[in-house]
PDB file of C-alpha atoms and ligand atoms in Angstrom:
ATOM      1  CA  MET D 232     -20.740 -12.924   5.279  1.00  0.00           C
ATOM      2  CA  ARG D 233     -18.119 -11.393   3.006  1.00  0.00           C
ATOM      3  CA  PRO D 234     -19.020  -7.957   1.643  1.00  0.00           C
ATOM      4  CA  SER D 235     -19.160  -7.414  -2.108  1.00  0.00           C
ATOM      5  CA  VAL D 236     -16.256  -5.220  -3.223  1.00  0.00           C
ATOM      6  CA  ALA D 237     -15.715  -2.878  -6.172  1.00  0.00           C
ATOM      7  CA  ILE D 238     -12.118  -1.873  -6.804  1.00  0.00           C
ATOM      8  CA  LEU D 239     -11.896   1.344  -8.817  1.00  0.00           C
ATOM      9  CA  GLY D 240      -8.515   1.496 -10.571  1.00  0.00           C
ATOM     10  CA  ALA D 241      -7.168  -1.751 -11.983  1.00  0.00           C
ATOM     11  CA  GLY D 242      -3.481  -0.863 -11.599  1.00  0.00           C
ATOM     12  CA  SER D 243      -0.782  -2.460  -9.424  1.00  0.00           C
ATOM     13  CA  MET D 244      -2.457  -1.997  -6.051  1.00  0.00           C
ATOM     14  CA  GLY D 245      -5.964  -2.671  -7.368  1.00  0.00           C
ATOM     15  CA  GLU D 246      -4.841  -5.967  -8.883  1.00  0.00           C
ATOM     16  CA  ILE D 247      -2.857  -6.940  -5.780  1.00  0.00           C
ATOM     17  CA  LEU D 248      -5.901  -6.403  -3.572  1.00  0.00           C
ATOM     18  CA  ALA D 249      -8.229  -8.153  -6.026  1.00  0.00           C
ATOM     19  CA  GLU D 250      -5.985 -11.213  -6.224  1.00  0.00           C
ATOM     20  CA  GLY D 251      -5.614 -11.233  -2.428  1.00  0.00           C
ATOM     21  CA  LEU D 252      -9.383 -11.158  -1.948  1.00  0.00           C
ATOM     22  CA  VAL D 253      -9.751 -14.111  -4.331  1.00  0.00           C
ATOM     23  CA  ARG D 254      -7.040 -16.035  -2.421  1.00  0.00           C
ATOM     24  CA  ALA D 255      -8.807 -15.173   0.856  1.00  0.00           C
ATOM     25  CA  GLY D 256     -12.002 -16.822  -0.390  1.00  0.00           C
ATOM     26  CA  TRP D 257     -14.045 -14.035  -2.005  1.00  0.00           C
ATOM     27  CA  ALA D 258     -16.132 -15.458  -4.864  1.00  0.00           C
ATOM     28  CA  LEU D 259     -15.425 -13.900  -8.265  1.00  0.00           C
ATOM     29  CA  ASP D 260     -18.995 -12.608  -8.506  1.00  0.00           C
ATOM     30  CA  GLN D 261     -18.569 -10.718  -5.205  1.00  0.00           C
ATOM     31  CA  LEU D 262     -15.832  -8.684  -6.836  1.00  0.00           C
ATOM     32  CA  VAL D 263     -15.675  -6.203  -9.679  1.00  0.00           C
ATOM     33  CA  MET D 264     -13.032  -3.759 -10.859  1.00  0.00           C
ATOM     34  CA  ALA D 265     -13.029  -0.609 -12.969  1.00  0.00           C
ATOM     35  CA  ALA D 266     -10.332   0.502 -15.402  1.00  0.00           C
ATOM     36  CA  ARG D 267     -10.252   3.521 -17.692  1.00  0.00           C
ATOM     37  CA  ARG D 268      -8.635   1.907 -20.751  1.00  0.00           C
ATOM     38  CA  PRO D 269     -10.009  -1.180 -22.550  1.00  0.00           C
ATOM     39  CA  GLU D 270      -6.505  -2.735 -22.894  1.00  0.00           C
ATOM     40  CA  ARG D 271      -5.898  -2.404 -19.116  1.00  0.00           C
ATOM     41  CA  ALA D 272      -9.383  -3.804 -18.407  1.00  0.00           C
ATOM     42  CA  LYS D 273      -8.690  -6.880 -20.575  1.00  0.00           C
ATOM     43  CA  GLU D 274      -5.274  -7.415 -19.002  1.00  0.00           C
ATOM     44  CA  ALA D 275      -6.599  -7.088 -15.429  1.00  0.00           C
ATOM     45  CA  GLU D 276      -9.489  -9.429 -16.243  1.00  0.00           C
ATOM     46  CA  ARG D 277      -6.996 -11.982 -17.576  1.00  0.00           C
ATOM     47  CA  HIS D 278      -4.762 -11.692 -14.481  1.00  0.00           C
ATOM     48  CA  THR D 279      -7.493 -11.774 -11.835  1.00  0.00           C
ATOM     49  CA  GLY D 280     -10.467 -13.577 -13.395  1.00  0.00           C
ATOM     50  CA  ILE D 281     -12.627 -10.715 -12.093  1.00  0.00           C
ATOM     51  CA  THR D 282     -14.972  -8.696 -14.312  1.00  0.00           C
ATOM     52  CA  VAL D 283     -13.428  -5.310 -15.119  1.00  0.00           C
ATOM     53  CA  LEU D 284     -15.807  -2.567 -16.256  1.00  0.00           C
ATOM     54  CA  LEU D 285     -14.923   0.716 -17.920  1.00  0.00           C
ATOM     55  CA  ASP D 286     -17.554   2.657 -15.981  1.00  0.00           C
ATOM     56  CA  PRO D 287     -16.568   3.143 -12.298  1.00  0.00           C
ATOM     57  CA  GLY D 288     -20.132   4.267 -11.487  1.00  0.00           C
ATOM     58  CA  GLU D 289     -21.546   0.981 -12.764  1.00  0.00           C
ATOM     59  CA  ALA D 290     -18.843  -0.971 -10.887  1.00  0.00           C
ATOM     60  CA  ALA D 291     -19.482   0.844  -7.587  1.00  0.00           C
ATOM     61  CA  SER D 292     -23.269   0.808  -7.758  1.00  0.00           C
ATOM     62  CA  GLY D 293     -24.835  -1.393  -5.064  1.00  0.00           C
ATOM     63  CA  ARG D 294     -21.496  -2.805  -3.805  1.00  0.00           C
ATOM     64  CA  ASP D 295     -21.024  -3.046  -0.028  1.00  0.00           C
ATOM     65  CA  VAL D 296     -17.446  -1.776  -0.202  1.00  0.00           C
ATOM     66  CA  VAL D 297     -15.945   0.548  -2.804  1.00  0.00           C
ATOM     67  CA  VAL D 298     -12.148   0.751  -2.933  1.00  0.00           C
ATOM     68  CA  ILE D 299     -10.474   3.815  -4.446  1.00  0.00           C
ATOM     69  CA  ALA D 300      -7.279   2.481  -6.052  1.00  0.00           C
ATOM     70  CA  VAL D 301      -6.334   5.266  -8.506  1.00  0.00           C
ATOM     71  CA  LYS D 302      -3.345   7.624  -8.185  1.00  0.00           C
ATOM     72  CA  PRO D 303      -3.995  10.607  -5.894  1.00  0.00           C
ATOM     73  CA  LYS D 304      -4.046  12.994  -8.897  1.00  0.00           C
ATOM     74  CA  ASP D 305      -6.862  10.942 -10.475  1.00  0.00           C
ATOM     75  CA  VAL D 306      -9.043  10.911  -7.346  1.00  0.00           C
ATOM     76  CA  PRO D 307     -11.054  14.106  -8.080  1.00  0.00           C
ATOM     77  CA  ALA D 308     -12.080  12.939 -11.575  1.00  0.00           C
ATOM     78  CA  LEU D 309     -13.009   9.507 -10.250  1.00  0.00           C
ATOM     79  CA  LEU D 310     -15.123  11.027  -7.459  1.00  0.00           C
ATOM     80  CA  ASP D 311     -17.075  12.955 -10.082  1.00  0.00           C
ATOM     81  CA  GLN D 312     -17.743   9.710 -11.944  1.00  0.00           C
ATOM     82  CA  ILE D 313     -19.172   7.950  -8.879  1.00  0.00           C
ATOM     83  CA  ARG D 314     -20.799  10.916  -7.113  1.00  0.00           C
ATOM     84  CA  GLU D 315     -24.331   9.828  -8.000  1.00  0.00           C
ATOM     85  CA  VAL D 316     -24.054   6.163  -7.016  1.00  0.00           C
ATOM     86  CA  ILE D 317     -22.377   6.202  -3.580  1.00  0.00           C
ATOM     87  CA  ALA D 318     -24.659   6.380  -0.551  1.00  0.00           C
ATOM     88  CA  PRO D 319     -24.901   4.908   2.963  1.00  0.00           C
ATOM     89  CA  PRO D 320     -24.607   2.095   4.006  1.00  0.00           C
ATOM     90  CA  GLN D 321     -21.835   1.669   1.424  1.00  0.00           C
ATOM     91  CA  LEU D 322     -18.303   1.844   2.780  1.00  0.00           C
ATOM     92  CA  LEU D 323     -15.570   3.662   0.892  1.00  0.00           C
ATOM     93  CA  ILE D 324     -11.952   2.570   1.384  1.00  0.00           C
ATOM     94  CA  SER D 325      -9.293   4.809  -0.126  1.00  0.00           C
ATOM     95  CA  LEU D 326      -5.776   3.571  -0.830  1.00  0.00           C
ATOM     96  CA  ALA D 327      -4.697   6.934  -2.268  1.00  0.00           C
ATOM     97  CA  ALA D 328      -1.501   8.217  -0.661  1.00  0.00           C
ATOM     98  CA  GLY D 329      -1.950  11.523   1.126  1.00  0.00           C
ATOM     99  CA  VAL D 330      -5.579  12.151   0.179  1.00  0.00           C
ATOM    100  CA  PRO D 331      -7.406  13.196   3.368  1.00  0.00           C
ATOM    101  CA  LEU D 332     -10.657  11.653   4.561  1.00  0.00           C
ATOM    102  CA  SER D 333     -12.277  15.094   4.217  1.00  0.00           C
ATOM    103  CA  VAL D 334     -11.986  14.920   0.398  1.00  0.00           C
ATOM    104  CA  PHE D 335     -14.213  11.828   0.344  1.00  0.00           C
ATOM    105  CA  GLU D 336     -16.518  12.968   3.133  1.00  0.00           C
ATOM    106  CA  GLU D 337     -17.223  16.247   1.335  1.00  0.00           C
ATOM    107  CA  ALA D 338     -17.964  14.362  -1.881  1.00  0.00           C
ATOM    108  CA  PHE D 339     -20.232  11.785  -0.184  1.00  0.00           C
ATOM    109  CA  PRO D 340     -22.012  13.268   2.850  1.00  0.00           C
ATOM    110  CA  GLY D 341     -22.910  10.684   5.494  1.00  0.00           C
ATOM    111  CA  VAL D 342     -20.930   7.868   3.876  1.00  0.00           C
ATOM    112  CA  ALA D 343     -18.499   5.820   5.989  1.00  0.00           C
ATOM    113  CA  VAL D 344     -14.957   6.354   4.709  1.00  0.00           C
ATOM    114  CA  VAL D 345     -11.732   4.587   5.616  1.00  0.00           C
ATOM    115  CA  ARG D 346      -8.380   5.931   4.467  1.00  0.00           C
ATOM    116  CA  SER D 347      -5.669   3.335   4.251  1.00  0.00           C
ATOM    117  CA  MET D 348      -2.060   2.878   3.266  1.00  0.00           C
ATOM    118  CA  PRO D 349      -1.077  -0.622   2.102  1.00  0.00           C
ATOM    119  CA  ASN D 350       2.244  -1.745   0.655  1.00  0.00           C
ATOM    120  CA  THR D 351       3.265  -4.061  -2.170  1.00  0.00           C
ATOM    121  CA  PRO D 352       4.204  -7.172  -0.117  1.00  0.00           C
ATOM    122  CA  ALA D 353       0.404  -7.486  -0.102  1.00  0.00           C
ATOM    123  CA  ALA D 354       1.055  -9.320  -3.385  1.00  0.00           C
ATOM    124  CA  VAL D 355       2.301 -12.266  -1.302  1.00  0.00           C
ATOM    125  CA  ASP D 356      -0.177 -11.749   1.577  1.00  0.00           C
ATOM    126  CA  GLU D 357       2.579 -10.101   3.653  1.00  0.00           C
ATOM    127  CA  GLY D 358       1.323  -6.552   3.321  1.00  0.00           C
ATOM    128  CA  MET D 359       1.232  -3.936   6.060  1.00  0.00           C
ATOM    129  CA  THR D 360      -1.806  -1.701   5.903  1.00  0.00           C
ATOM    130  CA  ALA D 361      -2.523   1.165   8.272  1.00  0.00           C
ATOM    131  CA  TYR D 362      -6.039   2.605   8.186  1.00  0.00           C
ATOM    132  CA  CYS D 363      -8.186   5.225   9.873  1.00  0.00           C
ATOM    133  CA  GLY D 364     -11.898   5.822   9.956  1.00  0.00           C
ATOM    134  CA  GLY D 365     -13.757   9.057   9.274  1.00  0.00           C
ATOM    135  CA  ALA D 366     -16.647  10.882  10.947  1.00  0.00           C
ATOM    136  CA  HIS D 367     -19.321   8.388   9.818  1.00  0.00           C
ATOM    137  CA  THR D 368     -17.293   5.226  10.295  1.00  0.00           C
ATOM    138  CA  ASP D 369     -18.754   3.212  13.167  1.00  0.00           C
ATOM    139  CA  PRO D 370     -16.932   0.212  14.690  1.00  0.00           C
ATOM    140  CA  ALA D 371     -18.801  -2.211  12.397  1.00  0.00           C
ATOM    141  CA  ALA D 372     -17.673  -0.279   9.296  1.00  0.00           C
ATOM    142  CA  LEU D 373     -14.094  -0.160  10.601  1.00  0.00           C
ATOM    143  CA  GLU D 374     -14.203  -3.913  11.180  1.00  0.00           C
ATOM    144  CA  ARG D 375     -15.548  -4.452   7.685  1.00  0.00           C
ATOM    145  CA  ALA D 376     -12.743  -2.366   6.214  1.00  0.00           C
ATOM    146  CA  ALA D 377     -10.181  -4.269   8.268  1.00  0.00           C
ATOM    147  CA  SER D 378     -11.597  -7.584   7.014  1.00  0.00           C
ATOM    148  CA  VAL D 379     -11.071  -6.482   3.393  1.00  0.00           C
ATOM    149  CA  LEU D 380      -7.592  -5.042   4.005  1.00  0.00           C
ATOM    150  CA  ALA D 381      -6.503  -8.044   6.111  1.00  0.00           C
ATOM    151  CA  ALA D 382      -6.967 -10.282   3.058  1.00  0.00           C
ATOM    152  CA  VAL D 383      -3.440  -9.250   2.015  1.00  0.00           C
ATOM    153  CA  GLY D 384      -1.561  -9.086   5.321  1.00  0.00           C
ATOM    154  CA  GLU D 385      -1.380  -7.294   8.650  1.00  0.00           C
ATOM    155  CA  THR D 386      -3.440  -4.226   9.529  1.00  0.00           C
ATOM    156  CA  ILE D 387      -3.187  -1.486  12.137  1.00  0.00           C
ATOM    157  CA  ASN D 388      -5.732   1.191  13.049  1.00  0.00           C
ATOM    158  CA  LEU D 389      -4.097   4.605  13.550  1.00  0.00           C
ATOM    159  CA  SER D 390      -5.271   8.193  13.612  1.00  0.00           C
ATOM    160  CA  GLU D 391      -5.318  10.093  10.321  1.00  0.00           C
ATOM    161  CA  ASP D 392      -2.585  12.542  11.329  1.00  0.00           C
ATOM    162  CA  LEU D 393      -0.145   9.609  11.324  1.00  0.00           C
ATOM    163  CA  LEU D 394      -0.893   8.347   7.816  1.00  0.00           C
ATOM    164  CA  ASP D 395       1.646  10.535   6.002  1.00  0.00           C
ATOM    165  CA  ALA D 396       4.307   9.077   8.296  1.00  0.00           C
ATOM    166  CA  VAL D 397       2.949   5.578   7.607  1.00  0.00           C
ATOM    167  CA  THR D 398       3.187   6.282   3.867  1.00  0.00           C
ATOM    168  CA  ALA D 399       6.828   7.224   4.339  1.00  0.00           C
ATOM    169  CA  VAL D 400       7.640   4.180   6.490  1.00  0.00           C
ATOM    170  CA  SER D 401       5.670   1.093   5.399  1.00  0.00           C
ATOM    171  CA  GLY D 402       4.078   2.378   2.161  1.00  0.00           C
ATOM    172  CA  THR D 403       7.444   3.418   0.756  1.00  0.00           C
ATOM    173  CA  GLY D 404       9.332   0.898   2.907  1.00  0.00           C
ATOM    174  CA  PRO D 405       9.623  -1.956   0.386  1.00  0.00           C
ATOM    175  CA  ALA D 406      11.575   0.409  -1.907  1.00  0.00           C
ATOM    176  CA  TYR D 407      14.128   1.061   0.859  1.00  0.00           C
ATOM    177  CA  VAL D 408      14.597  -2.686   1.216  1.00  0.00           C
ATOM    178  CA  PHE D 409      14.854  -3.217  -2.550  1.00  0.00           C
ATOM    179  CA  LEU D 410      17.482  -0.456  -2.776  1.00  0.00           C
ATOM    180  CA  LEU D 411      19.440  -2.119   0.027  1.00  0.00           C
ATOM    181  CA  ALA D 412      19.145  -5.427  -1.867  1.00  0.00           C
ATOM    182  CA  GLU D 413      20.446  -3.814  -5.069  1.00  0.00           C
ATOM    183  CA  ALA D 414      23.379  -2.163  -3.285  1.00  0.00           C
ATOM    184  CA  LEU D 415      24.269  -5.308  -1.347  1.00  0.00           C
ATOM    185  CA  THR D 416      24.101  -7.457  -4.481  1.00  0.00           C
ATOM    186  CA  GLU D 417      26.379  -5.047  -6.374  1.00  0.00           C
ATOM    187  CA  ALA D 418      28.826  -5.002  -3.457  1.00  0.00           C
ATOM    188  CA  ALA D 419      28.776  -8.812  -3.327  1.00  0.00           C
ATOM    189  CA  ILE D 420      29.595  -8.978  -7.046  1.00  0.00           C
ATOM    190  CA  ARG D 421      32.470  -6.516  -6.545  1.00  0.00           C
ATOM    191  CA  GLU D 422      33.772  -8.832  -3.822  1.00  0.00           C
ATOM    192  CA  GLY D 423      33.992 -11.556  -6.466  1.00  0.00           C
ATOM    193  CA  LEU D 424      30.755 -13.490  -6.009  1.00  0.00           C
ATOM    194  CA  PRO D 425      29.039 -14.692  -9.193  1.00  0.00           C
ATOM    195  CA  HIS D 426      25.840 -12.766  -9.979  1.00  0.00           C
ATOM    196  CA  HIS D 427      23.424 -15.641  -9.272  1.00  0.00           C
ATOM    197  CA  ALA D 428      25.143 -16.424  -5.951  1.00  0.00           C
ATOM    198  CA  ALA D 429      25.149 -12.748  -4.914  1.00  0.00           C
ATOM    199  CA  GLU D 430      21.420 -12.499  -5.605  1.00  0.00           C
ATOM    200  CA  LYS D 431      20.627 -15.698  -3.737  1.00  0.00           C
ATOM    201  CA  LEU D 432      22.714 -14.695  -0.700  1.00  0.00           C
ATOM    202  CA  VAL D 433      21.128 -11.254  -0.525  1.00  0.00           C
ATOM    203  CA  ASP D 434      17.514 -12.276  -1.168  1.00  0.00           C
ATOM    204  CA  GLN D 435      17.534 -15.083   1.376  1.00  0.00           C
ATOM    205  CA  THR D 436      19.391 -12.963   3.944  1.00  0.00           C
ATOM    206  CA  LEU D 437      16.770 -10.213   3.696  1.00  0.00           C
ATOM    207  CA  ARG D 438      13.962 -12.766   3.855  1.00  0.00           C
ATOM    208  CA  GLY D 439      15.515 -14.576   6.827  1.00  0.00           C
ATOM    209  CA  ALA D 440      16.328 -11.382   8.717  1.00  0.00           C
ATOM    210  CA  GLY D 441      12.801 -10.085   8.062  1.00  0.00           C
ATOM    211  CA  ILE D 442      11.151 -13.254   9.336  1.00  0.00           C
ATOM    212  CA  LEU D 443      13.466 -13.328  12.357  1.00  0.00           C
ATOM    213  CA  LEU D 444      12.730  -9.697  13.198  1.00  0.00           C
ATOM    214  CA  ALA D 445       8.955  -9.976  12.726  1.00  0.00           C
ATOM    215  CA  GLY D 446       8.705 -13.215  14.701  1.00  0.00           C
ATOM    216  CA  SER D 447      11.090 -12.341  17.507  1.00  0.00           C
ATOM    217  CA  GLU D 448      10.316 -10.700  20.828  1.00  0.00           C
ATOM    218  CA  LYS D 449      13.691  -8.982  20.548  1.00  0.00           C
ATOM    219  CA  SER D 450      14.044  -5.495  19.069  1.00  0.00           C
ATOM    220  CA  ALA D 451      16.036  -4.814  15.888  1.00  0.00           C
ATOM    221  CA  PHE D 452      18.666  -3.190  18.096  1.00  0.00           C
ATOM    222  CA  ARG D 453      18.973  -6.362  20.229  1.00  0.00           C
ATOM    223  CA  LEU D 454      19.137  -8.703  17.225  1.00  0.00           C
ATOM    224  CA  ARG D 455      21.843  -6.535  15.688  1.00  0.00           C
ATOM    225  CA  ALA D 456      23.820  -6.406  18.947  1.00  0.00           C
ATOM    226  CA  GLU D 457      23.735 -10.211  19.054  1.00  0.00           C
ATOM    227  CA  VAL D 458      25.514 -10.525  15.712  1.00  0.00           C
ATOM    228  CA  THR D 459      28.015  -7.738  16.434  1.00  0.00           C
ATOM    229  CA  SER D 460      31.025  -8.832  18.440  1.00  0.00           C
ATOM    230  CA  PRO D 461      33.636  -6.226  19.375  1.00  0.00           C
ATOM    231  CA  GLY D 462      36.376  -6.029  16.771  1.00  0.00           C
ATOM    232  CA  GLY D 463      34.496  -8.427  14.491  1.00  0.00           C
ATOM    233  CA  THR D 464      33.373  -8.230  10.865  1.00  0.00           C
ATOM    234  CA  THR D 465      29.866  -6.907  11.592  1.00  0.00           C
ATOM    235  CA  ALA D 466      31.345  -4.229  13.859  1.00  0.00           C
ATOM    236  CA  ALA D 467      33.598  -3.107  11.003  1.00  0.00           C
ATOM    237  CA  ALA D 468      30.604  -2.878   8.639  1.00  0.00           C
ATOM    238  CA  MET D 469      28.381  -1.074  11.189  1.00  0.00           C
ATOM    239  CA  HIS D 470      31.152   1.409  11.929  1.00  0.00           C
ATOM    240  CA  THR D 471      31.418   2.274   8.228  1.00  0.00           C
ATOM    241  CA  LEU D 472      27.635   2.691   7.881  1.00  0.00           C
ATOM    242  CA  GLU D 473      27.308   4.832  11.018  1.00  0.00           C
ATOM    243  CA  ASN D 474      30.268   7.022  10.022  1.00  0.00           C
ATOM    244  CA  GLY D 475      28.805   7.449   6.533  1.00  0.00           C
ATOM    245  CA  GLY D 476      25.570   8.870   7.934  1.00  0.00           C
ATOM    246  CA  PHE D 477      23.335   5.856   7.232  1.00  0.00           C
ATOM    247  CA  ARG D 478      20.831   6.719   9.979  1.00  0.00           C
ATOM    248  CA  ALA D 479      20.623  10.391   9.047  1.00  0.00           C
ATOM    249  CA  LEU D 480      20.053   9.451   5.406  1.00  0.00           C
ATOM    250  CA  ILE D 481      17.179   7.127   6.311  1.00  0.00           C
ATOM    251  CA  GLU D 482      15.683   9.856   8.472  1.00  0.00           C
ATOM    252  CA  ASP D 483      15.944  12.348   5.582  1.00  0.00           C
ATOM    253  CA  ALA D 484      14.404   9.853   3.159  1.00  0.00           C
ATOM    254  CA  VAL D 485      11.434   9.206   5.460  1.00  0.00           C
ATOM    255  CA  ARG D 486      10.959  12.953   6.010  1.00  0.00           C
ATOM    256  CA  ALA D 487      11.018  13.574   2.248  1.00  0.00           C
ATOM    257  CA  ALA D 488       8.447  10.831   1.599  1.00  0.00           C
ATOM    258  CA  ALA D 489       6.135  12.082   4.381  1.00  0.00           C
ATOM    259  CA  SER D 490       6.364  15.622   3.084  1.00  0.00           C
ATOM    260  CA  ARG D 491       5.609  14.475  -0.493  1.00  0.00           C
ATOM    261  CA  SER D 492       2.617  12.531   0.830  1.00  0.00           C
ATOM    262  CA  ARG D 493       1.291  15.751   2.436  1.00  0.00           C
ATOM    263  CA  GLU D 494       1.844  17.684  -0.810  1.00  0.00           C
ATOM    264  CA  LEU D 495       0.006  15.045  -2.876  1.00  0.00           C
ATOM    265  CA  GLY D 496      -2.875  15.157  -0.420  1.00  0.00           C
ATOM    266  CA  MET D 497      -3.088  18.938  -0.603  1.00  0.00           C
ATOM    267  CA  GLU D 498      -3.009  18.826  -4.399  1.00  0.00           C
ATOM    268  CA  ALA D 499      -5.829  16.272  -4.450  1.00  0.00           C
ATOM    269  CA  ALA D 500      -7.840  18.262  -1.867  1.00  0.00           C
ATOM    270  CA  GLY D 501      -7.293  21.458  -3.916  1.00  0.00           C
ATOM    271  CA  HIS D 502      -8.415  19.805  -7.155  1.00  0.00           C
ATOM    272  CA  SER D 503     -11.526  18.356  -5.589  1.00  0.00           C
ATOM    273  CA  LYS D 504     -12.509  21.847  -4.325  1.00  0.00           C
ATOM    274  CA  GLU D 505     -11.954  23.306  -7.811  1.00  0.00           C
ATOM    275  CA  ALA D 506     -14.022  20.539  -9.455  1.00  0.00           C
TER     276      ALA D 506
HETATM  277  N1  NAP L 172       1.921   0.895  -5.522  1.00  0.00           N
HETATM  278  C1  NAP L 172       2.186   1.069  -4.235  1.00  0.00           C
HETATM  279  O1  NAP L 172       3.220   0.658  -3.695  1.00  0.00           O
HETATM  280  C2  NAP L 172       1.165   1.714  -3.345  1.00  0.00           C
HETATM  281  C3  NAP L 172       1.292   1.577  -1.965  1.00  0.00           C
HETATM  282  C4  NAP L 172       0.337   2.176  -1.154  1.00  0.00           C
HETATM  283  C5  NAP L 172      -0.697   2.901  -1.721  1.00  0.00           C
HETATM  284  N2  NAP L 172      -0.772   3.026  -3.048  1.00  0.00           N
HETATM  285  C6  NAP L 172      -1.867   3.838  -3.600  1.00  0.00           C
HETATM  286  O2  NAP L 172      -2.656   3.031  -4.444  1.00  0.00           O
HETATM  287  C7  NAP L 172      -3.195   3.837  -5.476  1.00  0.00           C
HETATM  288  C8  NAP L 172      -2.935   3.163  -6.793  1.00  0.00           C
HETATM  289  O3  NAP L 172      -1.534   3.078  -7.001  1.00  0.00           O
HETATM  290  P1  NAP L 172      -0.927   2.101  -8.093  1.00  0.00           P
HETATM  291  O4  NAP L 172       0.510   2.004  -7.832  1.00  0.00           O
HETATM  292  O5  NAP L 172      -1.772   0.863  -8.152  1.00  0.00           O
HETATM  293  O6  NAP L 172      -1.183   2.997  -9.407  1.00  0.00           O
HETATM  294  P2  NAP L 172      -1.403   2.491 -10.900  1.00  0.00           P
HETATM  295  O7  NAP L 172      -0.670   1.222 -11.132  1.00  0.00           O
HETATM  296  O8  NAP L 172      -1.165   3.670 -11.790  1.00  0.00           O
HETATM  297  O9  NAP L 172      -2.961   2.122 -10.923  1.00  0.00           O
HETATM  298  C9  NAP L 172      -3.981   3.059 -10.950  1.00  0.00           C
HETATM  299  C10 NAP L 172      -4.940   2.629 -12.052  1.00  0.00           C
HETATM  300  O10 NAP L 172      -6.112   3.411 -11.949  1.00  0.00           O
HETATM  301  C11 NAP L 172      -6.554   3.675 -13.261  1.00  0.00           C
HETATM  302  N3  NAP L 172      -7.467   4.819 -13.250  1.00  0.00           N
HETATM  303  C12 NAP L 172      -7.175   6.134 -13.121  1.00  0.00           C
HETATM  304  N4  NAP L 172      -8.307   6.875 -13.151  1.00  0.00           N
HETATM  305  C13 NAP L 172      -9.327   5.998 -13.306  1.00  0.00           C
HETATM  306  C14 NAP L 172     -10.714   6.148 -13.413  1.00  0.00           C
HETATM  307  N5  NAP L 172     -11.308   7.346 -13.355  1.00  0.00           N
HETATM  308  N6  NAP L 172     -11.474   5.032 -13.549  1.00  0.00           N
HETATM  309  C15 NAP L 172     -10.916   3.814 -13.600  1.00  0.00           C
HETATM  310  N7  NAP L 172      -9.586   3.608 -13.511  1.00  0.00           N
HETATM  311  C16 NAP L 172      -8.801   4.689 -13.363  1.00  0.00           C
HETATM  312  C17 NAP L 172      -5.281   3.926 -14.025  1.00  0.00           C
HETATM  313  O11 NAP L 172      -5.519   3.827 -15.394  1.00  0.00           O
HETATM  314  P3  NAP L 172      -4.346   3.985 -16.488  1.00  0.00           P
HETATM  315  O12 NAP L 172      -3.791   2.594 -16.614  1.00  0.00           O
HETATM  316  O13 NAP L 172      -5.042   4.488 -17.677  1.00  0.00           O
HETATM  317  O14 NAP L 172      -3.354   4.955 -15.903  1.00  0.00           O
HETATM  318  C18 NAP L 172      -4.378   2.827 -13.462  1.00  0.00           C
HETATM  319  O15 NAP L 172      -4.501   1.624 -14.177  1.00  0.00           O
HETATM  320  C19 NAP L 172      -2.495   5.212  -5.389  1.00  0.00           C
HETATM  321  O16 NAP L 172      -3.378   6.171  -4.882  1.00  0.00           O
HETATM  322  C20 NAP L 172      -1.352   4.986  -4.456  1.00  0.00           C
HETATM  323  O17 NAP L 172      -1.099   6.135  -3.672  1.00  0.00           O
HETATM  324  C21 NAP L 172       0.120   2.439  -3.891  1.00  0.00           C
END
């Protein structure tokens, strides 16, 4: 039986998850969302077909699963709004980047909490979500969380100390790919390709390479070696990227994102202690 789900925060991720749950077979009356502005509530209701309330406490009350889908900075205020209505056996799933399980466990003693990090390809059911369970999360609760998160793609259970790294890799990851797409498209146009052709070549190449990589037993290194012949065109391109510090830049970018994730988490944890 599918659990009823309340999604608190009807923004990008909230809507993506809501739409994914509907596509996965959740009935509209098993789902509810909460927004904080009437305009956003109306818009989200129009996009998803799901009832969107302006009171997160009312939305969360009596639901099997409550998803926290607000920005990390808004978590403390939201927790105050739902403090009175959350109790076992409800399951709380947080999507908030960097916010530790302890923030939720202190706010809701004894409640099963799952912290997760999805990404935006969830919008096309190709998401990658890592999740971890807290002190009161038994295997059944973890499975229930995975069943909700798997509505929009692949899932992986990891320990909490790895989630800032996950945020930096797969949470932020689509942006790295989009930046590569932008740069490659601009370079294609500079090489004389018409705009529409450049976009088509780049988009389909990224899609094809992604599907090949995900579906292949071979590593990225192996697949790259196979298209790189000595003295060839790919070798010339790889040489330029390596010499320009491509790898080191990616490493720095991932480190910066992981460190920002930790900072956001500490800010949220600090605020919730002050509140
Ligand atoms: N987007 C991503 O790629 C991504 C990936 C992984 C994880 N996440 C996580 O997902 C969470 C949501 O991110 P997002 O990109 O979806 O942000 P977003 O588009 O800003 O959505 C958050 C929504 O929550 C609403 N909200 C804030 N406080 C509320 C409250 N007390 N009650 C009801 N609604 C409230 C906001 O209202 P307003 O419209 O008034 O601001 C906003 O519409 C974040 O914690 C983020 O770390 C996002």
